Amino acid sequence: MRHVVAGTAGHIDHGKSSLVLALTGIDPDRLKEEKERGITIDIGFAHLDLGDGLTLGIVDVPGHERFVKNMLAGVGGIDLVMLIIAADEGVMPQTREHLAICQLLRIQSGLVVLTKADLTEPEWLELVQEDVRGFLGGTFLGGAPILPVSAKTGEGLPVLREALAALARAVPPRGTDATFRLPIDRVFTIRGFGTVVTGTVAAGQLTLDERVEVYPHGLQAKVRGIQTHGQPVSAAVAGQRAAVNLQGVERAAITRGDVLSLPGLLQPTYMLDATCELLGDAPAPLRTRQRVRFHIGTSEVMARVHPVAGTAIEPGQTGYVQLRLEAPVVALPRDRYVIRSYSPMVTIGGGELLDVAPPKARRSPALTGRLRTLETSPPASVLEAHIQRVGGGGVRTAELRARTPFGPEALRGYLQDLVARERVFVIDREWYVHAETAERLRRAAEAALAAFHAREPLKPGMSKEELRTRLGSLEERVFLALLERFAVAGVLVVDKDKVRGAGHAVRLTPVQQAASDRIEAEFREAGVAPPTLDEAFAKLGLAGSAAQAMAQLLVEGRRLVRIREGLYFHAEPLQAAVGRVLAFLREHQAITPQEIKDLLGISRKYAIPLLEWLDTQRLTIRVGDKRVLRDGTSSAG
Ligand SMILES: Nc1nc2c(ncn2[C@@H]2O[C@H](COP(=O)(O)OP(=O)(O)OP(=O)(O)O)[C@@H](O)[C@H]2O)c(=O)[nH]1
Ligand SMILES: [Mg+2]
């Protein structure tokens, strides 16, 4: 079963809806007002069985200039267009405008129907045909069939059917490796079923019972039913018209322009970087900050245009722009859009989205270069550019799904390729950082460590946390992974919670060494009744971080031993004292604070901390107000 969608296009009253009715037996005008006024106001739908399992969905659009907005909502998803021109009138303003829109949206194929052929003479018909051929020159319909038809007499209809079937068969099948998206063009309720949305599936596939999200509002729902051309189906695929019955969401919460997709896959955005082509017959150049009507999928939002280079785009020219929207949309790179001027409401241009989550643009050659890469480079390079732009935070696969035009399979392949070529690094299973970003961070880490060591030569290293802050408060996991990578590369050394430059070792100057020696000597002499560190340093005129660093060195060098906060003993007298206490215990089984004071000739101020320290060293254990040896056998002996 194949599905292709065709759309009508053309000036008001040229016979679009009549032709659809004549072709399919279905009147696409469904509104009461349309029937009364004899004009189409909103898009309508029909379908045609072309045989051989091929069904053509048809979107009929209004020709009235005031309803171009609705026309745009209808043609977004079509594969081919039937440009309808009344034989008795020829090319008219909306013939031009609709054709321009189809060009801007890059609709791939189509044909021209000269309707109301019954109202003209054969010679006249030939003249019109020639005229139309000239009009189409240089457009995608340049070589398309031009078929005279009368909806009234049925003349030309069989030929038209054949031509449509041939075009429909030639439409290339849509890839299945894509994120499901359905721009919603209608919302209504059916009694007993609830909310139903319709649209042309732009990409991917939706199956029954799946959970979905209505973007950009983030409403979640479950797919309770799917129909295509009035028939219940178990799945809807790209290129198909579909009506989706949603469970768990109110009709009033959804409007045309919303997008149905899978939960959490897309990210609403207010900014888009894009190419922008201004039509040759646009009434004026497109200037910086100009307010335009931005159309994408089935939505229309107001936007301001910011050309990336220069201050304007001239009619007939193409440039890069940043679009700043007044309401959020969801879109993906490679999506096409159309812009219309605010007033008068005419189509002036359009283009292709390149970045759907860009930073606020400042005009620069670098930005132009980046957008050129996104526009013209092969997919893996485009992906690389996206990863490069996010910088040190890295980017996860899920975010890449929301920011790149690639389906999950393609994305996996390109990522593997980039990793294999060491253009990007895997931080975690699904988290990527660009090689140049890692390189930049490596240089920054080296510089930060070098500066730190120069400033604090006595400190063994910088705390990891401080380094992380220095590197722009990197995401913790990215930071740790990079640290490991840098350590393996021999750039730095990680020692518990400290990081040091690979070449760093603490070296004391002769003056510092002399000071350190004097401190050590003083503590050795003081034995187990030492001064406080502050007192000792103050005597040498040292204080603050220099004193702290030196004390730390003495402790790390096992010259001083920390007994408790602020109390340090020199290792040698401490060892001697411990020996005496243990000998005493072996002889007397227990020792009281008074006994240790007498034994070592020290005051309570030192005796109590020393006993507690012996406990923490697991040499003694407290029993009442006494200490006994922890090791029972020696206490028994
Ligand atoms: N004689 C003749 N009249 C036609 C033919 N096709 C359409 N008409 C008439 O032309 C008028 C407009 O036809 P529609 O089909 O409503 O035109 P439309 O292009 O859908 O108009 P909009 O949707 O409002 O843009 C109607 O009165 C039709 O009856 C035809 O082949 N021959
Ligand atoms: Mg109509």
XYZ file of C-alpha atoms and ligand atoms in Angstrom:
670
model
C 0.000 0.000 0.000
C 1.491 3.337 -1.053
C 0.315 6.780 -0.089
C 1.058 10.046 -1.821
C -0.463 13.443 -1.116
C -1.316 15.983 -3.791
C -2.430 19.532 -3.245
C -4.336 21.981 -5.387
C -3.048 25.506 -5.915
C -4.220 28.464 -7.915
C -6.250 31.640 -8.123
C -9.722 32.054 -6.645
C -12.630 30.630 -8.630
C -10.372 28.857 -11.109
C -12.161 25.584 -10.390
C -9.913 23.799 -7.839
C -12.674 22.419 -5.649
C -14.874 21.554 -8.647
C -11.999 19.590 -10.110
C -11.407 17.669 -6.867
C -15.111 16.824 -6.749
C -15.111 15.717 -10.383
C -12.013 13.571 -9.863
C -12.945 11.927 -6.582
C -16.660 12.341 -6.031
C -15.837 14.040 -2.717
C -16.699 17.717 -2.219
C -13.732 19.214 -0.346
C -15.744 22.275 0.692
C -17.249 21.161 3.982
C -18.133 24.456 5.724
C -21.634 25.895 5.489
C -20.183 29.303 4.674
C -18.160 27.830 1.821
C -21.256 26.283 0.281
C -23.236 29.509 0.686
C -20.555 31.790 -0.740
C -19.286 29.358 -3.346
C -15.677 29.886 -2.330
C -13.217 27.833 -0.364
C -12.205 29.337 2.958
C -10.256 26.557 4.598
C -8.409 23.509 3.372
C -10.512 20.477 2.449
C -9.681 16.850 1.847
C -10.457 14.066 -0.587
C -8.746 10.948 -1.847
C -8.449 8.972 -5.033
C -7.692 5.299 -5.561
C -5.167 5.164 -8.389
C -5.066 1.359 -8.586
C -2.158 -0.996 -7.885
C -2.368 -0.233 -4.166
C -1.682 3.444 -4.674
C -3.894 5.979 -2.902
C -3.672 9.682 -3.570
C -4.674 11.949 -0.710
C -5.769 15.361 -1.930
C -5.607 18.635 -0.044
C -7.751 21.330 -1.629
C -6.726 24.875 -0.777
C -8.528 28.214 -0.979
C -7.510 30.617 -3.742
C -8.690 33.835 -2.085
C -5.800 36.149 -1.244
C -7.104 36.583 2.293
C -6.822 32.838 2.931
C -3.248 32.241 1.784
C -2.551 31.494 5.447
C -4.869 28.474 5.198
C -3.365 27.516 1.868
C 0.042 27.421 3.553
C -1.271 25.105 6.259
C -2.398 22.726 3.528
C 0.557 22.549 1.161
C 3.215 21.972 3.804
C 3.094 18.211 3.582
C 2.239 17.542 -0.056
C 4.335 15.495 -2.485
C 3.019 17.003 -5.686
C 0.911 19.938 -6.753
C -1.910 20.414 -9.224
C -1.580 24.035 -10.275
C -4.987 25.015 -11.475
C -5.432 27.783 -14.040
C -8.812 28.641 -15.533
C -8.473 28.514 -19.307
C -10.672 31.576 -19.711
C -8.652 33.749 -17.328
C -5.073 32.554 -17.483
C -2.361 33.365 -14.950
C -3.613 35.575 -12.090
C -2.006 36.965 -8.873
C -2.598 33.916 -6.662
C -1.458 31.636 -9.494
C 1.878 33.380 -9.111
C 1.823 33.494 -5.331
C 0.839 29.837 -4.932
C 3.485 28.740 -7.400
C 6.098 30.817 -5.539
C 5.043 29.162 -2.275
C 5.395 25.696 -3.804
C 8.860 26.682 -5.050
C 9.901 28.020 -1.652
C 8.689 24.814 0.008
C 10.615 22.802 -2.586
C 7.661 20.730 -3.637
C 9.224 18.254 -5.987
C 6.757 17.663 -8.764
C 3.360 18.471 -10.172
C 1.306 19.317 -13.214
C -0.872 22.113 -14.487
C -4.592 21.765 -15.096
C -6.258 24.236 -17.442
C -9.780 24.113 -16.053
C -13.013 25.333 -17.561
C -11.724 24.117 -20.938
C -15.388 23.933 -21.998
C -15.619 27.743 -21.871
C -12.939 28.378 -24.503
C -12.279 27.771 -28.191
C -9.458 25.378 -29.166
C -7.324 28.207 -30.623
C -7.648 30.194 -27.425
C -6.729 27.117 -25.417
C -3.538 26.773 -27.423
C -2.636 30.405 -26.771
C -3.220 30.005 -23.050
C -1.138 26.838 -23.017
C 1.740 28.679 -24.639
C 1.394 31.567 -22.249
C 1.395 29.199 -19.248
C 4.442 27.370 -20.580
C 6.292 30.677 -20.623
C 5.119 31.523 -17.143
C 6.414 28.202 -15.774
C 9.828 28.509 -17.394
C 12.630 28.204 -14.872
C 10.352 26.801 -12.161
C 10.060 23.209 -10.963
C 7.001 22.909 -13.228
C 8.981 24.017 -16.278
C 8.543 20.704 -18.059
C 5.308 19.598 -16.402
C 2.224 18.467 -18.347
C -0.399 21.166 -18.994
C -3.735 19.397 -19.238
C -7.001 20.984 -20.380
C -9.937 19.662 -18.350
C -13.572 20.477 -17.846
C -15.092 19.596 -14.518
C -18.433 20.341 -16.117
C -18.266 17.961 -19.080
C -15.671 15.555 -17.739
C -13.466 16.185 -20.731
C -9.770 15.569 -20.007
C -10.402 13.842 -16.667
C -9.140 10.368 -17.712
C -5.910 11.887 -19.058
C -5.497 13.842 -15.820
C -5.986 10.657 -13.774
C -3.294 8.891 -15.758
C -0.886 11.793 -15.427
C -1.526 11.948 -11.664
C -0.942 8.208 -11.325
C 2.352 8.469 -13.216
C 3.557 11.374 -11.061
C 2.431 9.670 -7.839
C 4.275 6.487 -8.729
C 7.429 8.483 -9.370
C 7.372 10.076 -5.900
C 10.330 8.513 -4.075
C 9.294 6.522 -0.995
C 9.955 8.389 2.244
C 12.632 7.076 4.539
C 11.461 5.303 7.686
C 14.428 6.418 9.791
C 12.954 9.675 11.016
C 11.352 11.238 14.037
C 7.561 10.988 13.764
C 5.993 14.392 13.156
C 2.499 15.371 12.178
C 1.761 19.106 11.851
C -1.845 19.405 12.958
C -4.229 21.067 10.507
C -7.566 20.300 12.163
C -8.841 19.514 15.645
C -12.356 18.386 16.437
C -14.265 16.094 18.743
C -16.320 13.077 17.877
C -19.016 12.139 20.324
C -17.974 9.050 22.222
C -14.397 9.223 21.004
C -13.119 12.585 22.128
C -10.356 14.621 20.564
C -9.268 13.974 16.994
C -6.430 15.744 15.192
C -5.661 15.480 11.485
C -2.718 16.262 9.300
C -0.264 14.930 6.771
C 2.411 12.787 8.435
C 5.594 14.733 7.663
C 8.025 12.055 8.790
C 8.335 8.756 10.626
C 5.561 6.483 11.745
C 2.872 6.435 14.426
C 1.274 3.272 15.772
C -1.819 2.555 17.797
C -1.573 2.813 21.608
C 1.641 4.797 21.404
C 2.154 7.723 23.754
C 2.466 11.078 21.995
C 3.101 14.693 22.841
C 1.383 17.746 21.405
C 4.059 20.412 20.876
C 4.930 23.108 21.722
C 2.665 23.009 24.800
C 3.979 19.662 25.993
C 0.610 17.919 26.390
C 0.866 14.163 26.577
C -1.753 11.783 25.269
C -2.265 8.253 24.074
C -3.180 7.218 20.537
C -6.555 5.569 20.775
C -7.267 5.273 17.102
C -5.830 6.143 13.694
C -7.720 6.554 10.441
C -6.532 7.296 6.989
C -9.096 8.374 4.372
C -11.877 7.237 6.691
C -10.496 3.722 7.249
C -9.182 2.535 10.620
C -5.498 1.557 10.433
C -2.933 0.336 12.953
C -0.213 2.751 11.854
C 0.232 5.958 9.888
C 3.423 6.633 7.961
C 5.130 9.604 6.332
C 3.257 10.949 3.348
C -0.128 9.799 4.587
C -3.120 11.848 5.609
C -4.095 10.727 9.094
C -6.774 11.375 11.685
C -5.549 10.527 15.169
C -7.901 9.983 18.099
C -6.139 11.193 21.242
C -6.925 10.069 24.748
C -6.112 12.333 27.650
C -6.113 15.745 26.026
C -8.869 18.331 25.582
C -9.769 19.594 22.162
C -9.562 23.188 23.414
C -5.912 22.694 24.354
C -4.868 22.027 20.749
C -4.876 24.317 17.725
C -3.819 24.173 14.102
C -0.085 24.723 13.978
C 0.671 22.393 16.885
C 2.777 19.365 16.118
C 2.083 15.788 17.148
C 5.241 13.812 17.875
C 6.672 11.378 20.375
C 7.179 12.485 23.989
C 10.330 14.422 24.810
C 11.805 14.280 21.326
C 11.421 17.874 20.179
C 12.392 21.139 21.819
C 10.241 24.253 21.377
C 12.275 27.228 20.213
C 11.933 30.988 19.781
C 14.982 31.273 17.538
C 15.921 29.711 14.241
C 18.908 30.140 11.959
C 18.010 29.668 8.316
C 18.681 30.445 4.715
C 16.347 33.124 3.398
C 15.487 33.711 -0.227
C 13.653 36.925 -0.979
C 11.393 36.594 -4.025
C 12.381 38.617 -7.059
C 9.033 40.392 -7.008
C 9.080 41.130 -3.266
C 8.004 44.778 -2.876
C 11.038 45.851 -0.818
C 14.332 44.605 0.634
C 14.095 42.515 3.792
C 15.567 44.648 6.541
C 16.972 43.942 10.005
C 14.262 43.501 12.620
C 11.528 43.524 9.989
C 8.357 41.931 11.340
C 7.062 39.099 9.175
C 4.536 36.271 9.250
C 6.501 33.063 9.613
C 4.868 29.884 8.310
C 6.169 26.417 9.030
C 4.257 23.157 8.918
C 0.712 24.229 9.666
C 1.647 27.090 11.966
C 1.896 30.830 11.561
C 3.718 32.980 14.103
C 5.014 36.519 13.984
C 8.771 36.885 13.761
C 11.537 39.405 13.293
C 14.239 38.792 10.728
C 17.896 39.442 11.492
C 20.169 39.064 8.471
C 23.459 37.492 9.558
C 25.565 39.521 7.132
C 24.726 43.096 6.164
C 21.517 44.822 7.114
C 19.148 43.726 4.362
C 18.440 41.080 1.749
C 17.518 42.464 -1.674
C 14.677 41.050 -3.796
C 15.956 38.046 -5.712
C 18.832 37.514 -3.241
C 19.455 34.777 -0.705
C 21.196 35.200 2.642
C 21.456 33.733 6.115
C 19.082 35.022 8.777
C 18.175 34.502 12.368
C 14.444 34.430 12.919
C 13.280 35.541 16.361
C 9.767 34.330 16.949
C 7.015 35.835 19.071
C 5.700 32.374 19.968
C 7.520 29.055 20.171
C 7.478 26.441 17.427
C 8.958 22.980 17.081
C 10.947 22.279 13.931
C 14.042 20.500 12.699
C 16.876 21.574 10.436
C 16.101 21.056 6.717
C 12.449 22.008 7.295
C 11.266 24.595 4.765
C 9.390 27.743 5.697
C 7.676 30.701 4.059
C 7.522 34.325 5.162
C 4.882 36.878 4.269
C 5.092 40.579 4.902
C 3.057 41.873 7.809
C 1.214 44.335 5.606
C 0.312 44.012 2.805
C -0.112 40.310 3.407
C 1.934 38.952 0.530
C 4.411 36.123 0.274
C 7.903 37.576 0.119
C 10.262 34.673 0.653
C 11.274 31.581 2.539
C 14.037 29.116 2.996
C 15.490 26.193 4.856
C 16.107 25.897 8.586
C 19.711 25.219 9.555
C 19.752 25.450 13.351
C 16.711 25.149 15.598
C 18.499 25.867 18.879
C 20.970 28.618 17.968
C 22.584 31.069 20.326
C 21.504 34.678 19.855
C 23.368 35.740 16.743
C 25.891 38.495 16.519
C 26.844 39.283 12.964
C 30.205 37.714 12.270
C 32.115 35.974 9.494
C 32.439 32.972 11.840
C 28.663 32.662 12.080
C 28.304 32.889 8.315
C 30.912 30.146 7.974
C 29.113 27.967 10.478
C 25.777 28.364 8.713
C 27.411 27.587 5.386
C 28.715 24.344 6.904
C 25.235 23.496 8.175
C 23.748 24.255 4.766
C 26.209 22.620 2.421
C 28.344 20.043 4.238
C 27.845 16.286 4.285
C 25.714 14.979 7.178
C 28.576 13.875 9.455
C 30.152 17.331 9.194
C 26.799 18.950 9.944
C 26.500 16.763 13.022
C 30.056 17.640 14.000
C 29.269 21.350 13.720
C 26.313 20.901 16.084
C 28.471 19.085 18.645
C 31.238 21.638 18.295
C 28.900 24.530 18.951
C 27.599 23.270 22.331
C 31.115 23.496 23.785
C 32.215 22.145 27.142
C 28.834 20.997 28.336
C 28.775 18.357 25.638
C 25.564 17.091 24.147
C 23.499 13.958 24.530
C 22.008 11.837 21.782
C 18.494 12.894 22.780
C 19.375 16.558 22.285
C 20.960 15.769 18.941
C 17.700 14.124 17.910
C 15.917 17.403 18.652
C 18.524 19.556 16.909
C 19.560 17.670 13.803
C 17.613 16.428 10.810
C 18.806 12.852 11.289
C 16.755 9.836 12.241
C 17.991 7.558 15.047
C 19.755 5.093 12.724
C 21.549 7.718 10.681
C 22.499 9.618 13.814
C 24.074 6.511 15.355
C 26.079 5.898 12.187
C 27.389 9.463 11.910
C 28.282 9.504 15.610
C 30.240 6.278 15.271
C 32.057 7.761 12.324
C 32.973 10.945 14.232
C 34.145 8.953 17.251
C 36.236 6.640 15.069
C 37.898 9.655 13.457
C 38.432 11.233 16.930
C 36.478 14.307 15.953
C 34.279 13.827 19.003
C 34.798 12.023 22.293
C 32.282 9.908 24.126
C 31.977 11.155 27.683
C 29.417 8.691 28.704
C 27.544 6.187 26.622
C 25.321 8.786 24.974
C 27.157 12.011 25.690
C 29.561 13.696 23.312
C 32.175 16.451 23.411
C 33.949 17.797 20.363
C 37.710 17.110 20.066
C 38.532 20.799 19.703
C 36.496 21.607 22.779
C 38.403 18.952 24.717
C 41.650 20.383 23.383
C 40.680 23.895 24.422
C 39.766 22.639 27.906
C 43.066 20.773 28.126
C 44.970 23.977 27.450
C 42.793 25.848 29.949
C 43.389 23.169 32.603
C 47.137 23.262 32.014
C 47.172 27.047 32.275
C 45.027 27.023 35.424
C 47.299 24.437 37.092
C 50.470 26.274 36.065
C 49.113 29.522 37.512
C 48.073 27.710 40.678
C 51.479 26.098 41.193
C 53.213 29.421 40.616
C 50.974 31.059 43.189
C 51.046 28.209 45.711
C 54.355 26.403 45.197
C 54.056 24.578 48.521
C 50.652 23.104 47.835
C 50.627 19.667 46.295
C 47.704 20.450 43.982
C 44.524 22.308 43.204
C 41.223 20.937 44.412
C 39.202 19.254 41.655
C 36.265 21.487 42.437
C 38.309 24.639 41.960
C 39.624 23.403 38.630
C 36.080 22.545 37.525
C 35.026 26.116 38.317
C 38.032 27.464 36.423
C 36.944 25.518 33.349
C 33.597 27.261 33.261
C 31.801 25.083 35.813
C 31.708 22.110 33.511
C 29.057 19.511 34.020
C 30.459 17.136 36.700
C 30.457 14.003 34.552
C 31.992 15.759 31.574
C 34.674 17.217 33.850
C 35.597 13.905 35.475
C 35.723 12.134 32.131
C 37.965 14.828 30.666
C 40.195 14.741 33.751
C 40.679 11.041 33.282
C 41.451 11.576 29.612
C 44.014 14.312 30.421
C 45.596 12.143 33.110
C 45.996 9.258 30.677
C 47.525 11.687 28.189
C 50.069 12.637 30.873
C 48.931 16.257 31.086
C 48.116 16.198 34.781
C 47.998 13.925 37.804
C 44.878 13.277 39.825
C 45.530 12.395 43.470
C 42.332 11.827 45.427
C 40.538 15.220 45.407
C 43.601 17.117 44.160
C 44.893 17.744 40.674
C 48.434 18.848 39.822
C 50.333 19.587 36.669
C 52.299 16.591 35.437
C 55.670 18.218 36.156
C 54.772 19.712 39.514
C 56.614 18.786 42.720
C 56.819 20.853 45.859
C 60.258 22.450 46.095
C 61.225 24.679 48.989
C 63.428 27.710 48.533
C 66.504 27.785 50.827
C 64.763 30.348 53.029
C 61.627 28.186 53.247
C 63.729 25.109 53.928
C 65.482 26.900 56.801
C 62.124 27.937 58.270
C 60.782 24.432 57.918
C 63.876 23.011 59.646
C 63.504 25.417 62.557
C 59.843 24.527 63.044
C 60.727 20.877 63.022
C 63.547 21.391 65.520
C 61.302 23.350 67.847
C 58.648 20.637 67.853
C 61.208 17.900 68.328
C 62.584 19.658 71.390
C 59.163 20.432 72.821
C 58.402 16.691 72.856
C 54.878 15.859 73.950
C 54.188 19.348 75.265
C 54.515 21.347 72.013
C 53.449 24.919 71.194
C 50.574 25.513 68.800
C 51.484 25.762 65.116
C 50.403 29.391 65.018
C 52.735 30.249 67.866
C 55.648 28.471 66.242
C 55.049 30.107 62.859
C 54.508 33.530 64.397
C 58.002 33.361 65.857
C 59.329 33.000 62.306
C 57.098 35.743 60.993
C 55.005 33.264 58.999
C 51.230 33.156 58.891
C 48.269 32.446 56.675
C 48.406 30.162 53.661
C 52.223 30.022 53.532
C 52.292 28.695 57.125
C 49.438 26.302 56.389
C 51.155 24.939 53.289
C 54.389 24.402 55.194
C 52.583 22.651 58.046
C 50.861 20.434 55.532
C 54.229 19.544 54.013
C 55.585 18.633 57.464
C 52.565 16.462 58.120
C 52.755 14.815 54.679
C 56.480 14.240 55.241
C 55.524 12.515 58.526
C 57.626 14.957 60.567
C 54.611 16.247 62.460
C 51.613 14.194 63.541
C 48.220 15.700 64.014
C 46.859 14.666 67.423
C 43.720 16.765 67.238
C 42.648 20.048 65.651
C 45.453 22.550 66.298
C 47.663 20.098 68.248
C 50.702 18.557 66.564
C 53.526 16.443 68.025
C 56.846 15.789 66.414
C 56.912 12.193 65.215
C 60.090 11.196 67.147
C 59.168 12.225 70.710
C 55.639 10.971 69.998
C 56.969 7.549 69.092
C 59.077 7.472 72.260
C 56.075 8.454 74.387
C 53.895 5.788 72.803
C 56.594 3.195 73.564
C 56.594 4.174 77.211
C 52.798 4.118 77.514
C 52.582 0.675 75.916
C 55.317 -0.650 78.241
C 53.414 0.763 81.195
C 50.225 -0.922 80.009
C 51.889 -4.250 79.495
C 53.070 -4.060 83.064
C 49.936 -2.588 84.715
C 47.137 -3.605 82.327
C 45.542 -0.128 82.570
C 46.465 3.531 82.669
C 44.546 6.530 84.030
C 44.925 10.136 82.891
C 46.767 10.915 86.126
C 49.162 8.040 85.523
C 49.986 9.177 81.981
C 50.542 12.731 83.242
C 53.017 11.427 85.791
C 54.624 8.991 83.360
C 55.357 11.611 80.694
C 55.539 14.650 82.924
C 52.836 16.511 80.987
C 49.719 18.432 81.919
C 46.131 17.346 81.352
C 46.004 19.658 78.304
C 48.301 17.191 76.471
C 47.483 13.984 78.334
C 43.801 13.758 77.388
C 44.285 14.395 73.620
C 47.130 11.887 73.607
C 44.951 9.188 75.199
C 42.169 9.865 72.736
C 44.632 9.731 69.871
C 45.883 6.332 71.133
C 42.258 5.167 70.976
C 41.885 6.406 67.390
C 45.100 4.582 66.479
C 43.410 1.432 67.825
C 46.238 0.873 70.305
C 44.108 1.378 73.410
C 40.488 1.146 74.332
C 38.648 3.082 76.982
C 37.147 1.208 79.938
C 35.538 3.585 82.437
C 38.117 6.286 83.121
C 41.009 3.954 82.250
C 42.667 2.783 79.059
C 43.607 -0.818 78.451
C 45.470 -2.341 75.540
C 43.170 -3.051 72.655
C 45.072 -6.213 71.864
C 43.811 -8.551 74.646
C 46.653 -11.084 74.521
C 49.377 -8.592 75.340
C 47.234 -7.044 78.108
C 46.768 -10.528 79.582
C 50.529 -11.108 79.330
N -18.002 25.909 -17.041
C -17.246 25.472 -16.075
N -17.323 26.002 -14.855
C -16.530 25.544 -13.883
C -15.594 24.518 -14.101
N -14.939 24.288 -12.957
C -15.459 25.139 -12.050
N -16.398 25.904 -12.587
C -17.164 26.946 -11.904
O -16.278 27.939 -11.429
C -16.713 28.439 -10.190
C -15.595 28.308 -9.156
O -15.325 26.962 -8.956
P -14.621 26.438 -7.643
O -14.337 25.005 -7.874
O -15.358 26.807 -6.445
O -13.287 27.282 -7.699
P -12.113 27.251 -6.660
O -10.865 27.367 -7.409
O -12.240 26.084 -5.773
O -12.357 28.585 -5.835
P -11.717 28.937 -4.422
O -11.575 27.680 -3.694
O -12.610 29.886 -3.745
O -10.391 29.535 -4.739
C -17.939 27.621 -9.806
O -19.073 28.364 -10.085
C -17.849 26.405 -10.661
O -19.099 25.884 -10.998
C -15.520 23.970 -15.406
O -14.719 23.080 -15.725
N -16.347 24.474 -16.349
Mg -12.275 25.927 -3.819
